[in-house]
Coordinates of C-alpha atoms in Angstrom, one line a residue:
X276 CA 0.1 0.1 0.2
X277 CA 1.1 3.7 -0.6
X278 CA 1.0 6.0 2.1
X279 CA 0.7 9.3 2.0
X280 CA 3.3 11.5 3.2
X281 CA 1.0 12.4 6.4
X282 CA 0.6 9.0 7.2
X283 CA 3.9 8.2 6.5
X284 CA 4.9 10.8 9.0
X285 CA 2.1 9.3 11.5
X286 CA 3.5 5.3 11.4
X287 CA 7.1 7.1 11.9
X288 CA 5.8 8.5 15.2
X289 CA 3.9 5.8 16.4
X290 CA 7.1 3.3 15.8
X291 CA 9.1 5.9 17.7
X292 CA 6.6 6.1 20.7
X293 CA 7.1 2.2 20.5
X294 CA 10.4 2.7 21.8
X295 CA 11.3 5.5 23.3
X296 CA 11.0 7.1 26.6
X297 CA 12.8 9.5 28.8
X298 CA 15.7 9.3 31.8
X299 CA 15.9 11.0 35.2
X300 CA 14.2 14.3 35.9
X301 CA 15.7 17.2 34.6
X302 CA 17.3 20.4 36.5
X303 CA 15.6 22.5 34.3
X304 CA 12.4 23.0 32.1
X305 CA 8.9 22.6 32.9
X306 CA 7.8 19.6 34.7
X307 CA 4.2 18.4 35.6
X308 CA 3.1 16.2 37.5
X309 CA -0.2 14.8 35.9
X310 CA -2.2 11.2 36.1
X311 CA -0.8 7.6 35.8
X312 CA -0.5 7.2 32.0
X313 CA 0.1 3.8 32.3
X314 CA -1.6 2.2 34.8
X315 CA 1.0 0.6 37.0
X316 CA 1.4 2.3 39.5
X317 CA 4.0 5.5 38.7
X318 CA 3.3 9.1 38.2
X319 CA 3.9 9.9 34.9
X320 CA 5.8 13.4 34.5
X321 CA 5.9 15.3 31.4
X322 CA 9.0 16.7 30.5
X323 CA 9.6 19.6 27.2
X324 CA 13.2 20.0 26.7
X325 CA 14.7 23.5 26.2
X326 CA 15.4 24.3 22.2
X327 CA 19.0 25.1 21.1
X328 CA 20.2 28.8 22.7
X329 CA 21.6 30.8 20.7
X330 CA 25.2 31.0 20.7
X331 CA 25.5 27.7 22.7
X332 CA 28.8 26.2 22.6
X333 CA 29.4 22.5 20.8
X334 CA 29.3 21.2 24.6
X335 CA 26.2 22.6 25.4
X336 CA 24.8 21.7 22.4
X337 CA 25.2 17.8 22.6
X338 CA 24.4 17.6 26.5
X339 CA 21.2 19.5 25.3
X340 CA 21.1 17.1 22.3
X341 CA 21.1 14.2 25.0
X342 CA 18.8 15.8 26.9
X343 CA 16.3 16.2 24.3
X344 CA 15.6 12.4 24.2
X345 CA 14.6 12.2 27.4
X346 CA 11.2 14.2 26.2
X347 CA 7.9 12.8 27.6
X348 CA 5.9 12.1 26.3
X349 CA 8.2 10.8 23.7
X350 CA 9.0 12.9 20.5
X351 CA 11.9 13.7 18.6
X352 CA 11.0 17.2 17.4
X353 CA 13.0 19.0 20.0
X354 CA 15.9 16.6 19.5
X355 CA 16.2 17.4 15.5
X356 CA 16.6 21.0 16.7
X357 CA 20.2 20.4 17.5
X358 CA 20.9 18.4 14.6
X359 CA 22.1 20.1 11.0
X360 CA 19.1 19.3 8.1
X361 CA 21.2 16.7 6.5
X362 CA 21.8 15.4 10.1
X363 CA 18.1 15.4 11.1
X364 CA 17.3 14.1 7.8
X365 CA 19.6 11.1 8.0
X366 CA 18.6 10.6 11.6
X367 CA 16.4 7.4 12.9
X368 CA 15.2 7.5 16.4
X369 CA 13.2 4.6 15.9
X370 CA 15.5 2.4 15.1
X371 CA 16.9 1.3 18.4
X372 CA 17.2 2.3 22.0
X373 CA 20.2 2.5 24.1
X374 CA 20.3 2.8 27.8
X375 CA 23.0 3.9 29.4
X376 CA 23.6 5.0 33.5
X377 CA 26.5 8.0 32.9
X378 CA 27.4 10.3 30.2
X379 CA 31.0 12.5 29.9
X380 CA 31.2 14.9 27.2
X381 CA 35.0 15.8 26.2
X382 CA 36.6 18.0 23.5
X383 CA 36.4 19.8 21.1
X384 CA 39.3 18.1 19.7
X385 CA 41.4 20.5 17.3
X386 CA 41.7 20.1 13.4
X387 CA 44.6 19.8 11.8
X388 CA 46.9 23.0 11.5
X389 CA 45.0 24.9 14.5
X390 CA 46.5 25.7 18.0
X391 CA 45.2 25.5 21.8
X392 CA 44.1 29.3 21.2
X393 CA 42.1 29.3 18.2
X394 CA 38.4 29.8 19.5
X395 CA 35.2 27.5 19.1
X396 CA 33.8 30.3 17.1
X397 CA 36.7 29.8 14.0
X398 CA 36.6 26.5 14.2
X399 CA 34.8 24.4 11.3
X400 CA 33.8 21.5 12.5
X401 CA 34.2 20.4 15.8
X402 CA 34.9 17.2 17.5
X403 CA 33.1 16.1 20.2
X404 CA 33.0 13.0 22.1
X405 CA 30.3 11.4 24.5
X406 CA 31.4 8.5 27.3
X407 CA 28.5 6.7 28.1
X408 CA 28.5 3.5 30.4
X409 CA 25.8 1.0 28.3
X410 CA 23.5 -0.6 30.5
X411 CA 20.9 -2.3 27.6
X412 CA 19.9 -2.1 24.2
X413 CA 16.3 -2.2 22.6
X414 CA 16.0 -3.4 19.2
X415 CA 13.0 -1.9 17.2
X416 CA 10.7 -3.7 18.8
X417 CA 11.7 -3.5 22.3
X418 CA 13.7 -6.7 22.8
X419 CA 15.9 -6.1 25.6
X420 CA 19.8 -6.9 25.6
X421 CA 21.9 -6.3 28.3
X422 CA 25.3 -4.7 27.5
X423 CA 27.1 -3.7 30.4
X424 CA 30.0 -2.1 28.6
X425 CA 32.0 1.2 27.9
X426 CA 30.3 3.0 24.7
X427 CA 32.0 6.4 23.3
X428 CA 29.8 8.1 20.1
X429 CA 31.9 10.9 18.5
X430 CA 29.6 13.7 17.2
X431 CA 30.5 16.1 14.6
X432 CA 29.3 19.7 14.7
X433 CA 28.8 22.2 12.2
X434 CA 28.1 25.7 11.7
X435 CA 24.3 26.3 10.5
X436 CA 23.7 30.2 9.9
X437 CA 25.9 30.4 12.5
X438 CA 25.0 28.0 15.5
X439 CA 26.7 25.3 16.2
X440 CA 24.3 21.6 14.9
X441 CA 25.5 18.2 15.2
X442 CA 25.7 16.5 11.5
X443 CA 25.8 12.7 12.8
X444 CA 23.7 11.8 15.1
X445 CA 23.9 8.0 16.3
X446 CA 21.3 5.5 15.2
X447 CA 18.1 5.5 17.7
X448 CA 17.3 7.2 20.9
X449 CA 19.8 7.4 24.0
X450 CA 17.9 7.3 27.2
X451 CA 19.0 7.0 30.9
X452 CA 18.8 4.0 32.6
X453 CA 16.6 5.9 35.6
X454 CA 14.0 7.0 33.0
X455 CA 14.0 3.5 31.5
X456 CA 13.2 2.3 35.4
X457 CA 10.9 4.9 35.6
X458 CA 9.1 4.8 32.3
X459 CA 9.5 1.3 30.7
X460 CA 7.9 -1.8 31.3
X461 CA 7.9 -5.5 30.1
X462 CA 5.2 -6.0 28.2
X463 CA 4.5 -9.3 25.6
X464 CA 4.2 -9.3 21.8
X465 CA 1.9 -13.0 21.0
X466 CA 2.9 -14.7 18.1
X467 CA 1.8 -18.0 17.2
X468 CA 3.6 -21.8 17.2
X469 CA 4.2 -23.3 14.0
X470 CA 1.2 -25.5 14.0
X471 CA -0.7 -22.4 14.9
X472 CA -2.0 -24.0 18.4
X473 CA -0.5 -22.0 20.9
X474 CA -0.1 -17.9 21.2
X475 CA 3.7 -18.0 22.1
X476 CA 4.8 -14.8 24.6
X477 CA 7.5 -12.7 22.9
X478 CA 8.8 -10.4 26.0
X479 CA 9.7 -6.4 25.0
X480 CA 9.6 -3.1 27.1
X481 CA 7.9 -0.4 25.5
X482 CA 7.0 3.2 27.4
X483 CA 4.2 3.4 29.1
X484 CA 1.4 6.2 28.0
X485 CA -1.2 7.0 25.8
X486 CA 0.6 5.8 22.6
X487 CA 1.0 2.2 24.8
X488 CA -1.5 0.0 22.5
X489 CA -0.3 1.5 19.1
X490 CA 3.1 0.9 19.8
X491 CA 1.9 -2.5 20.9
X492 CA 0.3 -3.3 17.3
X493 CA 3.0 -1.2 15.6
X494 CA 6.0 -3.7 17.2
X495 CA 3.1 -7.2 16.5
X496 CA 2.9 -6.1 13.0
X497 CA 6.6 -6.1 12.5
X498 CA 6.2 -9.9 12.8
X499 CA 8.1 -12.0 14.9
X500 CA 11.8 -11.3 15.9
X501 CA 14.7 -12.9 14.5
X502 CA 15.8 -15.2 17.1
X503 CA 11.8 -16.5 17.5
X504 CA 11.2 -16.3 13.3
X505 CA 12.0 -20.4 13.2
X506 CA 9.4 -21.6 15.7
X507 CA 6.6 -18.9 15.7
X508 CA 4.1 -17.7 13.0
X509 CA 2.1 -14.6 12.8
X510 CA -1.2 -14.1 11.0
X511 CA -1.6 -10.2 11.2
X512 CA -1.2 -8.2 8.4
X513 CA 2.6 -6.5 7.5
X514 CA 3.4 -3.1 9.2
X515 CA 2.7 -1.3 5.8
X516 CA -1.1 -1.9 5.6
X517 CA -1.9 -0.6 9.7
X518 CA -3.6 2.3 10.2
X519 CA -1.4 5.0 12.2
X520 CA -2.6 4.8 15.5
X521 CA -4.9 2.4 17.7
X522 CA -7.0 4.8 19.4
X523 CA -8.8 3.9 22.7
X524 CA -12.3 5.6 23.1
X525 CA -13.6 6.5 26.4
X526 CA -15.5 3.6 27.5
X527 CA -12.0 1.3 26.6
X528 CA -12.9 0.3 23.0
X529 CA -9.6 0.1 21.2
X530 CA -9.7 0.2 17.1
X531 CA -7.3 -1.5 15.4
X532 CA -7.4 -1.0 11.4
X533 CA -6.0 -2.4 8.4
X534 CA -6.4 -1.2 4.9
X535 CA -6.1 -5.2 4.3
X536 CA -8.8 -7.3 2.9
X537 CA -10.2 -9.7 5.7
X538 CA -12.9 -10.9 3.8
X539 CA -10.4 -13.3 1.7
X540 CA -9.0 -15.1 4.9
X541 CA -10.3 -18.0 5.9
X542 CA -12.8 -18.3 9.6
X543 CA -9.2 -20.0 11.0
X544 CA -7.3 -17.3 10.1
X545 CA -9.2 -14.3 10.5
X546 CA -9.4 -16.2 14.9
X547 CA -6.2 -16.5 14.8
X548 CA -5.7 -13.0 13.5
X549 CA -7.8 -11.6 16.4
X550 CA -6.2 -13.9 19.2
X551 CA -2.8 -11.9 18.7
X552 CA -4.2 -8.6 18.7
X553 CA -6.9 -9.3 21.5
X554 CA -4.0 -10.4 23.6
X555 CA -1.3 -8.3 23.3
X556 CA -3.9 -5.5 23.8
X557 CA -5.0 -7.3 27.0
X558 CA -2.3 -6.1 28.9
X559 CA -3.1 -2.6 28.3
X560 CA -5.3 -1.0 31.4
X561 CA -8.8 0.3 30.3
X562 CA -8.9 -1.6 27.4
X563 CA -12.3 -3.5 27.8
X564 CA -12.7 -4.4 24.0
X565 CA -11.2 -4.4 20.7
X566 CA -12.9 -3.3 17.2
X567 CA -10.5 -5.2 14.5
X568 CA -11.6 -3.9 11.3
X569 CA -10.1 -4.7 7.5
X570 CA -11.1 -2.5 4.1
X571 CA -14.6 -3.5 4.7
X572 CA -14.8 -6.1 7.2
X573 CA -14.9 -6.0 11.2
X574 CA -14.1 -9.5 12.7
X575 CA -15.7 -10.6 15.9
X576 CA -16.0 -13.8 18.1
X577 CA -19.9 -13.6 19.1
X578 CA -21.5 -11.7 16.2
X579 CA -21.1 -8.1 17.4
X580 CA -18.5 -5.4 16.3
X581 CA -16.3 -5.5 18.9
X582 CA -14.4 -8.4 20.6
X583 CA -14.5 -8.8 24.4
X584 CA -10.4 -8.5 25.6
X585 CA -10.7 -11.7 27.7
X586 CA -11.9 -13.6 24.1
X587 CA -9.3 -16.4 23.0
X588 CA -8.0 -18.3 26.3
X589 CA -8.4 -21.0 24.6
X590 CA -4.5 -20.1 22.4
X591 CA -3.1 -19.6 25.6
X592 CA -1.6 -22.0 27.7
X593 CA -3.7 -24.0 30.1
X594 CA -5.1 -22.3 33.3
X595 CA -5.9 -25.8 35.1
X596 CA -4.5 -25.7 38.7
X597 CA -1.6 -27.4 39.2
X598 CA -0.3 -29.1 42.6
X599 CA 3.4 -30.1 44.0
X600 CA 4.1 -33.9 44.1
X601 CA 7.0 -35.4 45.9
X602 CA 7.9 -38.7 47.7
X603 CA 7.6 -39.5 51.0
X604 CA 8.8 -43.1 52.9
X605 CA 8.3 -44.3 49.7
X606 CA 5.1 -43.3 48.5
X607 CA 4.2 -40.7 45.8
X608 CA 2.5 -38.1 47.5
X609 CA 0.2 -35.2 46.6
X610 CA 0.2 -31.9 48.3
X611 CA -2.4 -29.3 48.1
X612 CA -1.6 -26.4 49.8
X613 CA -0.6 -27.6 53.4
X614 CA -2.2 -30.6 53.1
X615 CA -0.1 -33.8 52.1
X616 CA -1.5 -37.1 51.2
X617 CA -1.0 -40.3 48.9
X618 CA -1.6 -40.2 45.5
X619 CA -4.5 -42.9 44.9
X620 CA -3.9 -45.9 42.7
X621 CA -0.4 -48.1 43.0
X622 CA 2.1 -45.1 43.0
X623 CA 0.8 -44.1 46.4
X624 CA 1.2 -47.9 48.2
X625 CA 4.8 -48.3 46.8
X626 CA 7.3 -45.7 44.9
X627 CA 9.4 -48.7 43.8
X628 CA 12.5 -46.8 45.5
X629 CA 11.6 -43.6 43.0
X630 CA 14.5 -40.4 43.4
X631 CA 12.6 -38.4 41.0
X632 CA 9.3 -38.3 39.8
X633 CA 6.8 -36.4 37.4
X634 CA 3.1 -36.4 37.4
X635 CA 0.2 -35.2 35.5
X636 CA -3.2 -36.0 34.6
X637 CA -2.0 -38.4 31.8
X638 CA 0.3 -40.1 34.2
X639 CA 3.4 -40.9 36.5
X640 CA 7.4 -40.9 35.7
X641 CA 9.6 -41.9 37.9
X642 CA 13.3 -42.0 38.3
X643 CA 14.2 -45.0 39.8
X644 CA 17.0 -45.9 42.1
X645 CA 20.6 -45.5 40.8
X646 CA 19.1 -42.9 38.3
X647 CA 19.3 -45.5 35.4
X648 CA 15.7 -46.5 34.7
X649 CA 12.5 -44.6 34.0
X650 CA 9.5 -46.0 34.2
X651 CA 6.1 -44.5 33.3
X652 CA 2.5 -45.5 33.9
X653 CA -0.6 -44.5 34.0
X654 CA -2.1 -42.1 36.9
X655 CA -3.7 -45.9 38.7
X656 CA 0.0 -47.2 38.1
X657 CA -1.0 -49.7 35.7
X658 CA 0.3 -50.0 32.1
X659 CA 4.0 -49.5 33.2
X660 CA 6.6 -48.9 30.2
X661 CA 10.6 -48.6 31.5
X662 CA 13.2 -46.9 29.3
X663 CA 17.2 -47.1 30.3
X664 CA 18.8 -44.3 30.6
X665 CA 22.0 -42.5 32.4
X666 CA 21.9 -40.5 35.3
X667 CA 18.4 -39.5 34.8
X668 CA 16.8 -36.4 35.9
X669 CA 13.7 -35.4 36.8
X670 CA 10.9 -36.1 33.5
X671 CA 8.7 -33.9 32.3
X672 CA 5.1 -34.3 30.9
X673 CA 3.7 -32.2 28.2
X674 CA 0.0 -30.9 27.7
X675 CA 0.2 -33.3 25.0
X676 CA 0.7 -36.1 27.2
X677 CA 4.2 -36.8 26.0
X678 CA 7.0 -37.4 28.8
X679 CA 10.3 -35.6 28.3
X680 CA 13.4 -37.6 29.3
X681 CA 16.9 -36.0 29.9
X682 CA 19.9 -38.0 31.3
X683 CA 23.7 -37.8 30.2
X684 CA 25.0 -40.6 28.0
X685 CA 28.5 -39.3 29.6
X686 CA 29.2 -37.3 25.9
X687 CA 26.6 -34.8 26.5
X688 CA 23.6 -34.1 27.9
X689 CA 20.8 -36.3 25.9
X690 CA 16.8 -35.4 25.5
X691 CA 14.3 -38.2 24.7
X692 CA 10.1 -37.7 23.7
X693 CA 8.1 -40.6 25.0
X694 CA 4.5 -41.1 23.1
X695 CA 2.9 -44.0 23.6
X696 CA 5.0 -46.4 23.8
X697 CA 7.5 -45.1 21.6
X698 CA 10.6 -43.1 22.4
X699 CA 12.7 -41.1 20.4
X700 CA 15.8 -39.0 20.6
X701 CA 15.8 -35.2 19.8
X702 CA 18.3 -33.1 18.2
X703 CA 19.4 -30.7 21.0
X704 CA 22.2 -28.3 19.3
X705 CA 24.1 -26.8 21.5
X706 CA 22.2 -28.4 24.5
X707 CA 24.0 -31.3 24.5
X708 CA 27.3 -29.3 25.5
X709 CA 26.0 -28.2 28.6
X710 CA 25.9 -30.3 32.1
X711 CA 22.3 -30.1 33.0
X712 CA 21.4 -30.3 36.5
X713 CA 17.5 -29.6 36.0
X714 CA 15.2 -29.1 32.8
X715 CA 11.5 -27.3 32.4
X716 CA 9.2 -26.7 30.0
X717 CA 7.4 -23.6 29.9
X718 CA 3.6 -23.6 30.3
X719 CA 3.0 -22.9 26.8
X720 CA 5.3 -26.2 25.4
X721 CA 7.1 -23.4 23.3
X722 CA 10.3 -23.1 25.3
X723 CA 12.6 -25.1 27.7
X724 CA 14.8 -23.9 30.8
X725 CA 17.8 -25.5 32.4
X726 CA 20.5 -25.0 35.2
X727 CA 23.6 -26.1 33.8
X728 CA 27.2 -26.3 35.7
X729 CA 30.4 -24.8 34.3
X730 CA 33.6 -23.7 35.3
X731 CA 32.4 -20.5 36.6
X732 CA 29.9 -21.8 38.3
X733 CA 26.3 -22.8 37.6
X734 CA 24.4 -20.7 34.9
X735 CA 20.5 -20.8 33.6
X736 CA 20.0 -21.4 29.8
X737 CA 16.7 -20.9 28.1
X738 CA 16.4 -22.2 24.4
X739 CA 13.1 -22.9 21.9
X740 CA 10.8 -25.9 21.6
X741 CA 11.1 -26.8 17.7
X742 CA 7.7 -28.0 16.0
X743 CA 6.9 -28.5 12.4
X744 CA 3.3 -27.4 11.0
X745 CA 1.7 -30.6 12.4
X746 CA 3.0 -30.3 15.6
X747 CA 5.6 -32.8 16.0
X748 CA 8.4 -31.5 18.2
X749 CA 12.0 -31.6 16.0
X750 CA 14.3 -31.0 19.1
X751 CA 15.4 -28.4 20.6
X752 CA 17.1 -24.5 19.8
X753 CA 20.3 -23.9 21.0
X754 CA 20.2 -22.2 24.5
X755 CA 21.2 -18.7 26.1
X756 CA 22.3 -18.0 29.2
X757 CA 19.8 -15.8 31.3
X758 CA 21.8 -13.3 33.0
X759 CA 21.2 -13.0 36.8
X760 CA 23.0 -11.5 39.1
X761 CA 22.2 -14.2 41.8
X762 CA 25.0 -16.7 42.0
X763 CA 24.7 -20.4 42.2
X764 CA 21.0 -20.7 40.5
X765 CA 19.5 -24.4 40.7
X766 CA 15.8 -26.2 40.8
X767 CA 14.7 -23.6 38.0
X768 CA 11.4 -23.6 37.2
X769 CA 8.7 -21.6 35.1
X770 CA 6.6 -18.9 37.1
X771 CA 5.3 -18.0 33.7
X772 CA 5.7 -18.2 30.1
X773 CA 8.5 -15.3 30.4
X774 CA 9.7 -15.7 33.8
X775 CA 11.8 -18.0 35.7
X776 CA 11.5 -18.9 39.2
X777 CA 14.9 -20.6 41.1
X778 CA 17.0 -21.4 44.2
X779 CA 20.3 -19.0 44.5
X780 CA 22.6 -17.9 47.1
X781 CA 22.3 -14.7 49.0
X782 CA 23.7 -13.3 52.6
X783 CA 20.5 -14.8 54.0
X784 CA 21.1 -18.2 52.6
X785 CA 19.7 -20.3 49.7
X786 CA 16.4 -17.8 48.3
X787 CA 13.9 -18.0 46.0
X788 CA 14.5 -15.5 43.2
X789 CA 12.4 -14.4 39.7
X790 CA 14.2 -13.3 36.5
X791 CA 13.1 -12.4 33.3
X792 CA 14.0 -14.8 30.4
X793 CA 15.7 -11.7 28.7
X794 CA 17.5 -11.1 31.9
X795 CA 16.0 -7.5 31.7
X796 CA 15.1 -7.7 35.7
X797 CA 15.3 -9.9 39.0
X798 CA 13.1 -9.9 42.3
X799 CA 13.8 -12.0 45.4
X800 CA 16.6 -12.4 48.0
X801 CA 17.2 -9.9 50.6
X802 CA 18.3 -6.6 48.2
X803 CA 15.4 -7.4 45.7
X804 CA 12.4 -7.5 47.7
X805 CA 10.1 -10.9 48.6
X806 CA 9.3 -13.1 51.0
X807 CA 12.5 -14.5 52.6
X808 CA 13.0 -17.7 53.0
X809 CA 14.7 -19.3 56.0
X810 CA 18.5 -20.1 56.3
X811 CA 17.7 -23.9 55.7
X812 CA 19.6 -24.8 53.3
X813 CA 17.2 -25.1 50.4
X814 CA 17.6 -27.8 47.8
X815 CA 14.8 -28.0 45.5
X816 CA 11.6 -25.2 44.5
X817 CA 8.5 -26.4 42.9
X818 CA 5.7 -23.2 42.2
X819 CA 3.0 -23.0 39.6
X820 CA 3.0 -20.4 37.0
X821 CA 1.0 -17.2 37.8
X822 CA 1.3 -14.6 40.5
X823 CA -1.7 -16.8 42.6
X824 CA 0.2 -20.0 42.5
X825 CA 1.3 -21.7 46.0
X826 CA 5.4 -22.1 46.2
X827 CA 7.1 -25.2 48.0
X828 CA 10.4 -25.8 49.1
X829 CA 12.4 -28.7 50.6
X830 CA 15.3 -28.1 52.8
X831 CA 18.5 -29.5 53.8
X832 CA 16.7 -31.9 56.1
X833 CA 14.4 -32.9 53.5
X834 CA 11.4 -30.9 55.5
X835 CA 8.6 -29.5 53.8
X836 CA 8.1 -25.2 53.8
X837 CA 5.2 -23.9 52.0
X838 CA 4.2 -20.5 50.8
X839 CA 0.9 -19.1 49.9
X840 CA -0.1 -16.3 47.9
X841 CA 0.4 -12.9 50.3
X842 CA 1.8 -15.2 53.1
X843 CA 5.0 -15.9 54.8
X844 CA 7.0 -19.3 54.6
X845 CA 6.0 -21.5 57.4
X846 CA 7.4 -25.4 58.1
X847 CA 4.8 -28.1 57.6
X848 CA 5.8 -30.2 60.6
X849 CA 6.3 -33.9 60.5
X850 CA 6.9 -33.7 57.0
X851 CA 9.7 -35.7 55.1
X852 CA 9.9 -35.4 51.5
X853 CA 12.1 -36.2 48.7
X854 CA 11.9 -35.8 44.5
X855 CA 9.9 -32.2 45.2
X856 CA 8.4 -31.3 41.5
X857 CA 5.1 -29.6 40.2
X858 CA 2.6 -31.4 37.8
X859 CA -0.5 -30.7 36.0

């Protein structure tokens, strides 16, 4: 579609707003506190930076330019006033965001043939350096990458009508860490897996405010990120047919419009498109429904003109309440809140010396003593199948009734999938070279997480589960390490589709931490908030996904600790457990 210049400008502004924000409160300029734009417990402070002052020095121009990128609501208008006309034309503020925690301006340097007595007024051009410590970088869609490294930017200033202006702006925006913390929040873009069965959350960071809905849909229309392109697909039309903004009415209706013809799409594609838009926009507070329109068609899930923001739940992860399981006195036990009882069936009477278990509605998978056999049965303990292995880890059931069996054959980590009576080995890429200690599937089955031992200590790694269009599991993508400041992580679990919880060391003993899979945030422990677990040498952690799930931990004496939502950790007396796990 050919857009008019006005529409192209609007799309550019929408893209900029999707990835830009402001930094710490400046020492000058108009500052006004207004209502909470993001609905996330933060007050938003509007800031309109000063334009270039007449006769400003090169250093003042560079400092003013850095400050101008901190405008809120986000806008590049004032920042471009610090650039030469050619520089402003070349600048691409929506391309990326770099987050820094310190900035020092040095220079100008002397051009060839100049001496120290030459004044700024006679120099043209002038070179200045901005030395920053870059904490993180966001790509065009808002995907977070931790950097933690020095960054030097060289700015060339030229005279424009007698005033200094920057001729070579950097790509993207520069914002401070404080404003990133104050004004950006994590959100998910929802694409589908390859078979089109499950919505896959893709974490991004966007600035809160009136343009949040526009930013989310704009970035969703850019398609799956390169990092998940091989395992995810989208049904959303491309960005060039998306209307420039997503207005939200006073009664909470978000209006998403494309110039594409939806009437030619199959009913299945229309449903998938609707699900992606609705799930992505349900993160914006105040939106109650979505009007999703094509060139001459309005899509609906109930025959009306809007779709409720809570619709299309069937494409998300299962919301069935799980529970914890463990082994006690050679019996498999089920843990409901603070009550522990034997599992019904044969496993509740005789666990056959099991040392680790995986339990779901589909059955029980138990690693037997010696960790070289895994026995899989139905819930009653019948229809047994036994498979051999070496140093077997806790088995995992997925939502399709398959059992994931992970072990170490001496040559590396092996992952096998048991479907009925068949077992097959999966391709694991770089995972094979890791010394894996725990393995966990995400609630939607699209990712896996492991803890692994290494020369520098243990680490958390996350990778993708690769499937074909018929939902056959093909293998596992090579994992990437997830940054966490908590040392020696162990016993990792998924607390949501994009967050991991685990045990790690702290000054107050081994504690529970939660980390985003992009490494952007970590909570828990003594200095990072959360409820502290007593210093009891915690060994294993089990929890369900979602903020309302119970948490359980076993300690060095095999005692069971219980944390209910909103409560404190407490010991359940008289209980000794091993093999603690969480099941469906």
